[in-house]
Coordinates of C-alpha atoms in Angstrom, one line a residue:
M1464 CA 26.7 22.6 34.9
L1465 CA 26.0 19.2 36.4
K1466 CA 22.3 19.6 35.7
I1467 CA 23.1 20.5 32.0
L1468 CA 25.3 17.4 31.7
K1469 CA 22.6 15.2 33.2
S1470 CA 20.0 16.7 30.9
I1471 CA 21.9 16.1 27.7
T1472 CA 23.0 12.5 28.7
R1473 CA 19.6 11.3 30.1
R1474 CA 18.3 8.3 28.4
K1475 CA 14.7 7.5 27.3
P1476 CA 13.0 4.8 29.4
I1477 CA 11.2 2.3 27.2
D1478 CA 8.5 -0.2 28.3
V1479 CA 9.4 -3.0 25.9
S1480 CA 6.6 -5.2 27.3
S1481 CA 3.9 -2.7 26.2
S1482 CA 2.4 -3.1 22.7
E1483 CA 0.3 0.1 22.9
T1484 CA 0.7 2.5 20.1
K1485 CA -1.3 5.2 18.3
L1486 CA -0.2 3.8 14.9
K1487 CA -1.9 0.9 13.2
R1488 CA -0.4 -2.6 13.7
C1489 CA -0.9 -4.4 10.4
L1490 CA 2.5 -5.3 8.8
G1491 CA 3.9 -8.8 8.5
I1492 CA 7.1 -10.4 7.2
V1493 CA 6.1 -10.1 3.5
D1494 CA 5.2 -6.5 3.9
L1495 CA 8.4 -5.6 5.7
T1496 CA 10.6 -7.6 3.3
A1497 CA 8.9 -5.9 0.3
L1498 CA 9.5 -2.5 2.0
G1499 CA 13.2 -3.3 2.6
I1500 CA 13.7 -4.5 -1.0
G1501 CA 11.6 -1.8 -2.6
S1502 CA 13.3 0.9 -0.6
T1503 CA 16.7 -0.2 -1.9
L1504 CA 16.4 -2.0 -5.2
G1505 CA 15.8 0.9 -7.6
V1506 CA 18.5 3.5 -8.6
G1507 CA 21.3 1.0 -7.9
I1508 CA 20.1 -1.6 -10.5
Y1509 CA 19.0 0.8 -13.2
V1510 CA 21.5 3.6 -12.9
I1511 CA 24.4 3.1 -10.5
I1512 CA 25.8 -0.1 -12.0
G1513 CA 26.5 1.4 -15.4
T1514 CA 27.9 4.6 -13.9
V1515 CA 30.3 2.8 -11.6
A1516 CA 31.4 0.4 -14.3
A1517 CA 32.1 3.1 -16.8
K1518 CA 33.8 5.6 -14.5
Q1519 CA 35.3 3.8 -11.5
A1520 CA 35.6 0.0 -11.4
G1521 CA 35.0 -1.5 -14.9
P1522 CA 34.0 -5.2 -14.7
S1523 CA 35.1 -5.3 -11.0
V1524 CA 31.9 -3.4 -10.2
V1525 CA 30.7 -6.9 -9.2
L1526 CA 33.3 -6.9 -6.4
S1527 CA 32.4 -3.3 -5.5
F1528 CA 28.8 -4.3 -4.8
A1529 CA 30.0 -7.3 -2.9
I1530 CA 32.3 -5.2 -0.7
A1531 CA 29.5 -2.7 -0.1
A1532 CA 27.2 -5.6 0.7
V1533 CA 29.4 -6.8 3.5
S1534 CA 29.4 -3.5 5.3
S1535 CA 25.6 -3.2 4.8
I1536 CA 24.9 -6.7 6.1
F1537 CA 26.9 -5.9 9.3
A1538 CA 24.9 -2.8 9.7
G1539 CA 21.8 -4.8 9.0
F1540 CA 22.6 -7.2 11.8
C1541 CA 22.9 -4.3 14.2
Y1542 CA 19.5 -2.9 13.1
A1543 CA 18.0 -6.5 13.3
E1544 CA 19.1 -6.9 16.9
F1545 CA 17.9 -3.5 17.9
G1546 CA 14.6 -3.9 16.0
A1547 CA 13.9 -7.1 18.0
L1548 CA 15.1 -5.5 21.3
V1549 CA 13.3 -2.1 21.0
P1550 CA 10.4 -2.4 18.6
K1551 CA 9.5 1.3 18.5
A1552 CA 9.2 3.9 15.8
G1553 CA 12.3 6.0 15.2
S1554 CA 15.1 3.7 14.0
A1555 CA 18.6 5.0 14.9
Y1556 CA 17.1 8.0 16.7
I1557 CA 15.3 5.9 19.3
Y1558 CA 18.2 3.5 19.6
S1559 CA 20.6 6.3 20.4
Y1560 CA 18.1 7.9 22.8
I1561 CA 17.9 4.8 25.1
C1562 CA 21.7 4.1 24.9
V1563 CA 23.7 7.2 24.5
G1564 CA 21.6 10.1 25.6
E1565 CA 19.2 13.0 24.6
L1566 CA 21.8 15.2 23.0
M1567 CA 23.1 12.5 20.7
A1568 CA 19.5 11.4 19.9
F1569 CA 18.7 15.0 18.9
V1570 CA 21.7 15.2 16.7
I1571 CA 21.1 11.8 15.1
G1572 CA 17.4 12.6 14.7
W1573 CA 18.2 15.7 12.6
N1574 CA 20.8 13.7 10.8
L1575 CA 18.2 11.1 9.8
I1576 CA 15.8 13.8 8.8
L1577 CA 18.4 15.2 6.4
E1578 CA 19.3 11.7 5.2
Y1579 CA 15.7 10.8 4.3
V1580 CA 14.8 14.2 2.8
I1581 CA 17.9 14.0 0.6
G1582 CA 17.3 10.3 -0.2
T1583 CA 13.8 11.0 -1.3
A1584 CA 14.9 13.9 -3.4
S1585 CA 17.7 12.0 -5.1
V1586 CA 15.4 9.1 -6.0
A1587 CA 12.7 11.5 -7.3
R1588 CA 15.3 13.3 -9.4
S1589 CA 16.7 10.0 -10.7
Y1590 CA 13.2 8.9 -11.6
A1591 CA 12.6 12.1 -13.5
N1592 CA 15.9 11.7 -15.3
Y1593 CA 15.1 8.2 -16.3
V1594 CA 11.6 9.2 -17.7
D1595 CA 13.2 12.1 -19.4
F1596 CA 15.7 9.8 -21.1
L1597 CA 12.9 7.6 -22.4
F1598 CA 11.3 10.7 -24.0
D1599 CA 14.6 11.9 -25.6
N1600 CA 15.2 14.6 -22.9
A1601 CA 12.0 16.4 -23.7
I1602 CA 11.4 17.4 -20.1
E1603 CA 14.8 18.9 -19.7
R1604 CA 14.5 20.9 -22.9
F1605 CA 11.1 22.3 -22.0
F1606 CA 12.0 23.4 -18.5
S1607 CA 15.5 24.6 -19.5
R1608 CA 13.9 26.9 -22.1
Y1609 CA 11.0 28.3 -20.0
L1610 CA 12.2 28.0 -16.3
S1611 CA 16.0 28.0 -16.4
L1612 CA 17.9 28.8 -13.2
P1613 CA 21.2 30.8 -12.9
A1614 CA 24.3 28.7 -13.3
S1615 CA 25.4 27.2 -9.9
A1616 CA 27.7 24.4 -8.6
W1617 CA 24.9 23.3 -6.2
F1618 CA 21.6 23.9 -7.9
S1619 CA 20.1 22.2 -11.0
S1620 CA 20.0 24.1 -14.3
Y1621 CA 16.2 24.0 -14.2
P1622 CA 13.5 23.4 -11.6
D1623 CA 12.2 19.8 -12.1
L1624 CA 8.5 20.1 -11.6
F1625 CA 7.9 16.5 -12.7
A1626 CA 10.0 15.3 -9.7
F1627 CA 8.0 17.8 -7.5
G1628 CA 4.6 16.5 -8.6
L1629 CA 5.7 12.8 -8.4
T1630 CA 6.9 13.3 -4.8
M1631 CA 3.7 15.0 -3.7
L1632 CA 1.6 12.3 -5.3
L1633 CA 3.3 9.6 -3.3
T1634 CA 3.1 11.8 -0.2
G1635 CA -0.7 11.6 -0.6
M1636 CA -0.5 7.8 -0.9
L1637 CA 1.5 7.6 2.3
A1638 CA -0.9 9.8 4.2
I1639 CA -3.9 7.6 3.3
G1640 CA -2.5 4.6 5.3
V1641 CA 0.5 2.3 5.9
Q1642 CA -1.4 -0.8 4.7
E1643 CA -2.3 0.8 1.4
S1644 CA 1.2 2.1 0.7
T1645 CA 2.8 -1.2 1.6
R1646 CA 0.4 -3.1 -0.6
F1647 CA 1.5 -0.8 -3.5
T1648 CA 5.1 -1.5 -2.5
T1649 CA 4.7 -5.3 -2.4
I1650 CA 3.0 -5.4 -5.9
F1651 CA 5.6 -3.2 -7.6
T1652 CA 8.5 -4.9 -5.8
G1653 CA 7.3 -8.2 -7.2
V1654 CA 7.2 -6.7 -10.7
N1655 CA 10.7 -5.3 -10.2
I1656 CA 12.1 -8.7 -9.1
L1657 CA 10.5 -10.5 -12.0
V1658 CA 12.1 -8.0 -14.5
I1659 CA 15.5 -8.3 -12.8
A1660 CA 15.2 -12.1 -13.1
Y1661 CA 14.2 -11.7 -16.8
C1662 CA 17.3 -9.5 -17.4
V1663 CA 19.7 -12.0 -15.8
I1664 CA 18.3 -15.0 -17.6
V1665 CA 17.9 -13.4 -21.1
G1666 CA 21.3 -11.6 -20.7
L1667 CA 23.1 -14.9 -20.1
F1668 CA 22.5 -15.8 -23.7
K1669 CA 24.4 -12.7 -24.8
V1670 CA 27.4 -12.7 -22.5
K1671 CA 31.0 -12.7 -23.7
G1672 CA 33.9 -13.6 -21.4
S1673 CA 36.2 -11.3 -23.5
N1674 CA 34.4 -8.3 -22.1
W1675 CA 36.1 -9.0 -18.7
A1676 CA 39.5 -9.2 -20.3
I1677 CA 39.7 -6.3 -22.8
D1678 CA 43.3 -5.3 -23.8
Q1679 CA 44.2 -1.7 -23.3
G1680 CA 45.1 -1.4 -27.0
D1681 CA 41.5 -2.4 -27.9
I1682 CA 40.0 0.6 -26.0
P1683 CA 39.2 3.6 -28.3
A1684 CA 41.4 6.6 -27.7
E1685 CA 38.4 8.8 -26.9
A1686 CA 37.1 6.4 -24.2
E1687 CA 38.4 6.7 -20.7
G1688 CA 38.8 3.0 -20.2
G1689 CA 41.9 2.8 -18.0
S1690 CA 44.2 -0.2 -18.5
G1691 CA 41.6 -2.7 -19.5
G1692 CA 41.1 -6.2 -18.0
F1693 CA 39.0 -7.0 -14.9
F1694 CA 40.5 -4.1 -12.9
P1695 CA 40.9 -1.4 -15.5
F1696 CA 41.2 1.3 -12.8
G1697 CA 43.1 -0.8 -10.3
I1698 CA 42.1 -2.0 -6.9
K1699 CA 41.7 1.7 -5.9
G1700 CA 38.9 2.0 -8.5
T1701 CA 37.2 -1.0 -7.1
I1702 CA 37.2 0.3 -3.6
S1703 CA 36.2 3.8 -4.8
G1704 CA 33.3 2.0 -6.7
A1705 CA 32.3 0.2 -3.4
A1706 CA 31.9 3.6 -1.7
T1707 CA 29.5 4.7 -4.5
C1708 CA 27.8 1.3 -4.5
F1709 CA 27.1 1.7 -0.8
Y1710 CA 24.6 4.4 -1.7
S1711 CA 22.6 1.6 -3.5
Y1712 CA 22.1 -0.3 -0.2
V1713 CA 20.8 2.7 1.7
G1714 CA 17.1 2.2 2.5
F1715 CA 16.9 -1.2 4.2
D1716 CA 16.8 0.7 7.6
A1717 CA 13.3 1.9 6.6
V1718 CA 12.1 -1.4 8.0
A1719 CA 13.4 -0.5 11.4
T1720 CA 11.2 2.6 11.5
T1721 CA 8.0 0.5 11.5
G1722 CA 8.4 -1.0 14.9
E1723 CA 5.1 0.3 16.2
E1724 CA 3.2 -0.9 13.0
V1725 CA 4.4 -4.5 12.9
L1726 CA 2.2 -7.3 14.2
R1727 CA 5.1 -9.3 15.7
P1728 CA 8.0 -6.9 15.7
Q1729 CA 10.5 -9.0 17.8
R1730 CA 10.1 -11.9 15.3
D1731 CA 9.4 -10.1 12.0
L1732 CA 11.7 -7.1 12.0
P1733 CA 15.1 -8.9 12.1
I1734 CA 13.9 -11.6 9.6
A1735 CA 12.7 -8.9 7.1
I1736 CA 16.0 -6.9 7.4
V1737 CA 18.2 -9.9 6.7
L1738 CA 16.0 -11.4 4.0
S1739 CA 15.8 -8.0 2.1
L1740 CA 19.6 -7.5 2.3
L1741 CA 20.3 -11.0 0.9
V1742 CA 17.9 -10.6 -2.0
I1743 CA 19.3 -7.1 -2.8
T1744 CA 22.9 -8.3 -2.8
A1745 CA 22.1 -11.3 -5.1
A1746 CA 20.2 -8.9 -7.5
Y1747 CA 23.0 -6.3 -7.6
C1748 CA 25.8 -8.8 -8.2
S1749 CA 23.9 -10.8 -10.8
V1750 CA 22.9 -7.8 -12.9
A1751 CA 26.3 -6.2 -12.6
A1752 CA 28.0 -9.4 -13.8
V1753 CA 25.6 -9.9 -16.7
Q1754 CA 25.6 -6.3 -17.8
T1755 CA 29.4 -6.0 -18.0
L1756 CA 29.7 -9.3 -19.7
M1757 CA 27.2 -8.3 -22.3
W1758 CA 28.8 -5.0 -23.3
P1759 CA 32.2 -3.3 -22.7
Y1760 CA 32.3 -1.3 -19.5
Y1761 CA 33.7 1.8 -21.1
E1762 CA 30.7 2.1 -23.4
Q1763 CA 28.0 1.8 -20.7
N1764 CA 25.4 4.5 -20.9
V1765 CA 25.3 6.4 -17.5
K1766 CA 21.7 7.6 -17.6
A1767 CA 19.9 4.4 -18.5
P1768 CA 22.5 1.7 -18.8
L1769 CA 20.5 -1.5 -18.6
P1770 CA 18.0 -0.9 -21.6
F1771 CA 20.9 0.6 -23.6
V1772 CA 23.0 -2.6 -23.2
F1773 CA 20.1 -4.9 -24.3
E1774 CA 19.4 -2.6 -27.3
Q1775 CA 23.1 -2.8 -28.3
V1776 CA 23.2 -6.6 -28.2
G1777 CA 20.1 -6.9 -30.5
L1778 CA 17.4 -7.3 -27.9
P1779 CA 15.4 -4.1 -28.4
M1780 CA 12.2 -5.8 -27.1
A1781 CA 13.8 -6.2 -23.7
K1782 CA 14.0 -2.4 -23.5
T1783 CA 10.2 -2.2 -22.9
V1784 CA 10.3 -4.9 -20.3
I1785 CA 13.2 -3.2 -18.5
T1786 CA 11.4 0.1 -18.6
V1787 CA 8.4 -1.4 -16.8
G1788 CA 10.7 -2.8 -14.2
A1789 CA 12.7 0.4 -13.8
L1790 CA 9.6 2.5 -13.3
A1791 CA 8.2 -0.1 -10.8
G1792 CA 11.6 -0.2 -9.0
L1793 CA 12.0 3.5 -8.9
S1794 CA 8.4 4.0 -7.7
T1795 CA 8.9 1.6 -4.7
S1796 CA 12.4 3.1 -4.1
L1797 CA 10.9 6.5 -3.9
L1798 CA 8.0 5.4 -1.6
G1799 CA 10.5 3.5 0.6
A1800 CA 12.7 6.6 0.8
M1801 CA 9.7 8.7 1.9
F1802 CA 8.3 6.1 4.3
P1803 CA 10.7 6.5 7.3
L1804 CA 10.8 10.3 7.5
P1805 CA 7.3 10.9 9.0
R1806 CA 8.0 8.2 11.6
I1807 CA 11.2 9.9 12.6
L1808 CA 9.4 13.3 12.9
Y1809 CA 6.6 11.6 14.8
A1810 CA 9.0 9.9 17.3
M1811 CA 10.9 13.2 17.9
A1812 CA 7.8 15.3 18.3
T1813 CA 6.3 12.7 20.7
D1814 CA 9.5 13.0 22.8
G1815 CA 9.3 16.8 22.8
L1816 CA 12.4 17.3 20.6
L1817 CA 10.4 18.7 17.7
F1818 CA 7.2 20.7 17.5
R1819 CA 4.3 18.7 19.1
P1820 CA 1.9 19.1 16.1
L1821 CA 4.3 16.9 14.0
G1822 CA 3.4 14.0 16.4
A1823 CA -0.3 14.2 15.6
I1824 CA -1.9 11.0 14.4
S1825 CA -4.9 11.0 12.0
A1826 CA -7.9 9.4 13.7
R1827 CA -9.1 8.1 10.4
F1828 CA -5.9 6.9 8.7
K1829 CA -3.8 6.1 11.8
T1830 CA -0.8 7.8 10.2
P1831 CA 1.3 10.8 11.2
L1832 CA -0.5 13.1 8.8
V1833 CA 1.1 16.5 9.6
A1834 CA 4.6 14.9 9.6
T1835 CA 3.9 13.2 6.3
A1836 CA 2.8 16.4 4.6
V1837 CA 5.8 18.4 5.9
A1838 CA 8.2 15.7 5.0
G1839 CA 6.8 15.3 1.5
L1840 CA 6.9 19.1 0.8
F1841 CA 10.5 19.5 1.9
S1842 CA 11.6 16.4 -0.1
A1843 CA 9.7 17.7 -3.2
L1844 CA 11.4 21.1 -3.0
M1845 CA 14.9 19.4 -2.7
A1846 CA 14.1 17.3 -5.7
T1847 CA 13.0 20.3 -7.7
F1848 CA 16.1 22.4 -7.3
F1849 CA 19.1 20.0 -6.7
D1850 CA 21.0 17.6 -9.0
V1851 CA 21.3 13.9 -8.1
D1852 CA 25.1 14.0 -7.7
Q1853 CA 25.0 16.7 -5.0
L1854 CA 22.1 15.0 -3.2
A1855 CA 23.9 11.6 -3.2
E1856 CA 27.1 13.0 -1.7
M1857 CA 25.2 14.7 1.1
M1858 CA 23.2 11.6 1.8
S1859 CA 26.2 9.2 2.1
I1860 CA 27.7 11.2 5.0
G1861 CA 24.4 11.1 7.0
T1862 CA 23.9 7.4 6.4
L1863 CA 27.5 6.6 7.6
L1864 CA 26.9 8.5 10.8
A1865 CA 23.6 6.8 11.5
Y1866 CA 25.0 3.3 10.9
S1867 CA 28.0 3.9 13.0
L1868 CA 26.0 5.1 16.0
V1869 CA 23.7 2.1 15.8
A1870 CA 26.7 -0.2 15.9
I1871 CA 28.1 1.7 18.9
S1872 CA 24.8 1.6 20.7
I1873 CA 24.7 -2.2 20.3
L1874 CA 28.1 -2.5 22.0
I1875 CA 26.9 -0.3 24.8
L1876 CA 23.8 -2.4 25.4
R1877 CA 25.5 -5.7 25.1
Y1878 CA 28.4 -5.1 27.5
K1879 CA 26.9 -2.8 30.2
E1880 CA 24.3 -4.6 32.3
D1881 CA 23.2 -1.4 34.0
D1882 CA 21.9 -0.2 30.6
M1883 CA 19.2 -2.8 30.8
A1884 CA 17.3 -0.5 33.1
G1885 CA 17.0 2.0 30.3
L1886 CA 14.7 -0.3 28.5
T1887 CA 12.0 -0.3 31.1
K1888 CA 9.7 2.3 32.6
A1889 CA 11.4 4.6 35.1
D1890 CA 9.0 3.5 37.8
D1891 CA 9.4 -0.2 37.2
N1892 CA 11.8 -1.0 40.1
N1893 CA 11.1 -4.7 40.2
A1894 CA 12.5 -5.7 36.7
S1895 CA 15.8 -7.4 36.9
V1896 CA 18.3 -8.3 34.2
A1897 CA 17.5 -12.0 34.6
E1898 CA 13.8 -11.3 34.1
L1899 CA 14.4 -9.3 31.0
E1900 CA 16.7 -12.0 29.6
N1901 CA 13.9 -14.5 30.1
N1902 CA 11.7 -12.3 28.1
G1903 CA 14.1 -12.4 25.2
L1904 CA 15.8 -9.0 26.0
G1905 CA 19.2 -10.1 27.2
C1906 CA 22.1 -8.0 25.8
R1907 CA 25.2 -10.0 26.8
K1908 CA 24.4 -12.9 24.5
I1909 CA 25.3 -12.7 20.9
F1910 CA 22.2 -11.7 18.9
P1911 CA 19.7 -13.3 21.3
P1912 CA 16.5 -11.7 19.9
F1913 CA 17.8 -12.1 16.3
L1914 CA 18.6 -15.8 16.7
R1915 CA 15.4 -16.4 18.6
S1916 CA 13.4 -14.8 15.8
W1917 CA 14.9 -17.1 13.2
T1918 CA 14.4 -20.2 15.4
T1919 CA 10.7 -19.3 15.8
F1920 CA 10.4 -18.7 12.1
L1921 CA 12.0 -22.0 11.1
T1922 CA 10.0 -24.1 13.6

């Protein structure tokens, strides 16, 4: 029994001083920040804002995003510190392995696999729905007619082959190489940010303060508009909206999975995580404010709310610009959702917690080729047969568990000096806590690697 207990609680020794890796080190701050923004800034901007405003929070959707941002930024700080402390592939999986033990690492690893598979599938399905809306639901009509599925509370009414093909296409891009895929992400993220800036600036000319103070009597009887005002569904609606908005922030942790592919991980990882979260928060709150000031919250379109609003206020030309940004944003969001999963599979297979072939690295592309193909196929199948609502609900549970465990692991590392030994090789008996702290790996100081990274960056 004692042997079993030791086996499930043993922690992974890490040589943090070693930079050797089978993966290709080629990513810098710009690449990582673009990956963090691109992974997150997609469905939230172009879909979630209108849905939350219409059904849950009304104009207070701005506060819902702000509340969700606070919790995400705290989680981001934890990932930033761990990313600087343990720059290895695997994100929360590897963090839990060196802090808590093998059993919890195994559980959280499978949790992350589920999270990223569902995340990829939900973005792919949202992408397909958005494109379908632009073509007047032609895709849905075609597949529903020729490939309909039996009615079910879990499965979609039809298999979305468009989402399947899109996911497999981007899987091929990821397999070719990390540098090529991040270059794609950087370009499309830039386009997305420019379109968001365009929406905010142009939208400011059409805002009406009265849309944040609509009387209950002015709301049509057929509309479910609550009591009107800034909090039409009460504070409860705002908090409920924040829970939904939290889904829009999921994705920045993709940056933490690139530890073995970053040129200067202890400097660049924490900077990229915090920068991406700040940009994302500013974008969400700005667009949410402008969108609800331009058009009444209860009339927001839930499938493609942003182009709908601009069309209603007499700016139909903006619809084309927003469509370009939406497709760019959803493309990078999909790629960013797919990016971490092969790295998780690779890390677990390397440690012997998954089948060894999943840890194979392509000699030509320097990517986990088998893991990428398997991850892409499973994600594509999920996107084909499941609806977005079911996928999003399943994903939120996994994300909450991963973020909570990372926060707990940070506390363990910071306040238990004997855990410092877990960060070095098992045969390295000469390394002391003082020596590790001198190398920027002290755990009892508040955010030492994180602050040191920013100091280096600014100087």
